[in-house]
GROMACS .gro file of C-alpha atoms in nm:
model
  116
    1UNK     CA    1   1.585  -0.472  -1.189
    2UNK     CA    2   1.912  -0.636  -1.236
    3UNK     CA    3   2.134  -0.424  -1.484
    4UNK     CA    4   2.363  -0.578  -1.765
    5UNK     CA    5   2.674  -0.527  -1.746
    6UNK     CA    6   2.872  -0.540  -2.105
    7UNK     CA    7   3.150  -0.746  -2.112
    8UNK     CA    8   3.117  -0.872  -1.734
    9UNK     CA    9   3.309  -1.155  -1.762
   10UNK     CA   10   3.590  -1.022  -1.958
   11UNK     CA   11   3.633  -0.726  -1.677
   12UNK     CA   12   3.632  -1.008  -1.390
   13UNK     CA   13   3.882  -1.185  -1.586
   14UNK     CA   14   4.124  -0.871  -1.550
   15UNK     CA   15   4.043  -0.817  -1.227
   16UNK     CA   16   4.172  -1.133  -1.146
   17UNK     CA   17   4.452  -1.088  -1.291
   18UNK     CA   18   4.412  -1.213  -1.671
   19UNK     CA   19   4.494  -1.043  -1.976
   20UNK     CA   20   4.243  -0.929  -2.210
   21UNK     CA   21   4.329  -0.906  -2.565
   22UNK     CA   22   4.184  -0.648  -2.818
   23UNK     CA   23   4.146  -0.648  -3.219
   24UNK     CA   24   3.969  -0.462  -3.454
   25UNK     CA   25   3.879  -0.792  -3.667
   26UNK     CA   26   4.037  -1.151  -3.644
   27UNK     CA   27   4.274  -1.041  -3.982
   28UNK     CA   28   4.443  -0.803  -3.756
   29UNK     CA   29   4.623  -1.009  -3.444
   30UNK     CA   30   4.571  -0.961  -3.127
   31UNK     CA   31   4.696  -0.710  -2.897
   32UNK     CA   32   4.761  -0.717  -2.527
   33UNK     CA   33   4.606  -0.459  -2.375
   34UNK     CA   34   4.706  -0.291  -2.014
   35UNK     CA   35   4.455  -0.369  -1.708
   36UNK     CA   36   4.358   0.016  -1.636
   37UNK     CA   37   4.284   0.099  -2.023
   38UNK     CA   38   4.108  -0.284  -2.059
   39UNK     CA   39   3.877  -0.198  -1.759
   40UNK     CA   40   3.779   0.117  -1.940
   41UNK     CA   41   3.731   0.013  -2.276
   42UNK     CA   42   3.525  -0.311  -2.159
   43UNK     CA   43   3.334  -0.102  -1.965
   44UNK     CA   44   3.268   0.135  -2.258
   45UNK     CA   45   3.189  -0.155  -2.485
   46UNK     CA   46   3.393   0.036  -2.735
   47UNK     CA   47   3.203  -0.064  -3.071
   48UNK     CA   48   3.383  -0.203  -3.326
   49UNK     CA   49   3.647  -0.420  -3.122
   50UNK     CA   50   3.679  -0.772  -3.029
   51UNK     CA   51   3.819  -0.849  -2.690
   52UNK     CA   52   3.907  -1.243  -2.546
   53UNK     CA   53   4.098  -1.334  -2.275
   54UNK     CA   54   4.413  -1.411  -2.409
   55UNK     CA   55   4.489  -1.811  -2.369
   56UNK     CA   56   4.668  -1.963  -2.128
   57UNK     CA   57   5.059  -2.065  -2.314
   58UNK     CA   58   5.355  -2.184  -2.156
   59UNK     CA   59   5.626  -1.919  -2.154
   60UNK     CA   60   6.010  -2.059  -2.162
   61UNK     CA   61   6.322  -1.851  -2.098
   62UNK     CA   62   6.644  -1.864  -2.295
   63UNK     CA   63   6.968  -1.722  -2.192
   64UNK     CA   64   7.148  -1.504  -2.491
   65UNK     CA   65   7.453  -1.540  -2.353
   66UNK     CA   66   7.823  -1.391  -2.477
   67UNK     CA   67   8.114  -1.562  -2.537
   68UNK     CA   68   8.460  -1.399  -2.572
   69UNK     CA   69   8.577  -1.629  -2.868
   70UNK     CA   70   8.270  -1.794  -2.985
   71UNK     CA   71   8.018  -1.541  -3.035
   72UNK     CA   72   7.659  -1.587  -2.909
   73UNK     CA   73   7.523  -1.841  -2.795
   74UNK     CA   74   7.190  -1.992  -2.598
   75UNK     CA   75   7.209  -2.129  -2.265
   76UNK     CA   76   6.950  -2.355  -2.147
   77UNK     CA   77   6.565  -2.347  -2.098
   78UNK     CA   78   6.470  -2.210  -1.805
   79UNK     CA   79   6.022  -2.202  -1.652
   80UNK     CA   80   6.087  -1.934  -1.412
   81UNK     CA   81   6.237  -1.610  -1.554
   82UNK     CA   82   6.324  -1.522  -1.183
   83UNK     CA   83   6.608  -1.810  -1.165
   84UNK     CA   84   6.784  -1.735  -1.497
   85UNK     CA   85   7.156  -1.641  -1.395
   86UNK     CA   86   7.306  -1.376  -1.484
   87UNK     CA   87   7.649  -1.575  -1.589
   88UNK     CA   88   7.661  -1.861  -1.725
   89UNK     CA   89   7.955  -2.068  -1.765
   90UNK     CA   90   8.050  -1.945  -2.151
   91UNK     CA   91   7.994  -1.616  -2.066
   92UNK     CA   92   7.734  -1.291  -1.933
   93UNK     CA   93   7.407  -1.334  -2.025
   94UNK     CA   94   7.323  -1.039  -2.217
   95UNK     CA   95   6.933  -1.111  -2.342
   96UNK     CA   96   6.678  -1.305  -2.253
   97UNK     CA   97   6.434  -1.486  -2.537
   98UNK     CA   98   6.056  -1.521  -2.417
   99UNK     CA   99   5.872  -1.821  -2.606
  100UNK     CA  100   5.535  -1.854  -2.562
  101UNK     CA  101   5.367  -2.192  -2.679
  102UNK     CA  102   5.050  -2.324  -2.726
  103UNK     CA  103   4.959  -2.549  -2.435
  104UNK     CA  104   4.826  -2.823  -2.638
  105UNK     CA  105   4.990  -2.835  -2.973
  106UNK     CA  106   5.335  -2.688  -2.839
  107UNK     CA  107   5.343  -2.443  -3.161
  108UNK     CA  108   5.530  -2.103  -3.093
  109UNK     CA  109   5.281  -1.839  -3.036
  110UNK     CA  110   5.548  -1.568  -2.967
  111UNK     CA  111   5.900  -1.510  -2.886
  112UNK     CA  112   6.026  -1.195  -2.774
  113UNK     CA  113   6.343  -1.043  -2.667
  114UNK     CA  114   6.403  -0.868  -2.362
  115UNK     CA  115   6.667  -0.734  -2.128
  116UNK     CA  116   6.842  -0.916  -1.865
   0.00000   0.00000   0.00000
């Protein structure tokens, strides 16, 4: 007897290192949810909720950057969060914005703000 598993492929998906999203209907968003409470609530088939992985987006950095007499300004894009500098030329960078877009029509899914 071969046992079915609820939400198999959703659970290998985190496993591997995807991120599952969660909503209580499609009106409400969706929410990214953290690997050790996804595997438990997949598992659980928690009724009520959708889950999908979330889609794949490209994710772009951009430098908030300080500037004694100008103000704030934005430095340029970077792919790789890891090689954003900490100075820039006009100034410190003091934030960093995180835009996520849709791989095929390039709309903004998200931007977010975060600390250098």
């Amino acid at each position: 007897m071969n046992p079915i598993v609820p939400n198999a492929q959703l659970i290998q998906a985190v496993l591997n290192g995807q991120v599952v999203q969660v909503t209580p209907n499609d009106n409400e968003g969706w929410t990214d949810m953290d690997p050790a409470v996804a595997i438990t609530t997949l598992v659980r088939s928690a009724p009520g909720l959708k889950f999908r992985v979330k889609p794949r987006t490209l994710v772009h950095w951009l430098p908030v950057y300080r500037h004694a007499r100008e103000g704030a300004g934005i430095g340029n894009v970077y792919l790789d969060r890891s090689r954003v500098p900490r100075e820039l030329p006009a100034g410190p960078v003091v934030k960093l914005l995180r835009l996520e877009l849709d791989p095929e029509s390039l709309e903004p899914i998200s931007v977010t703000s975060e600390p250098v």
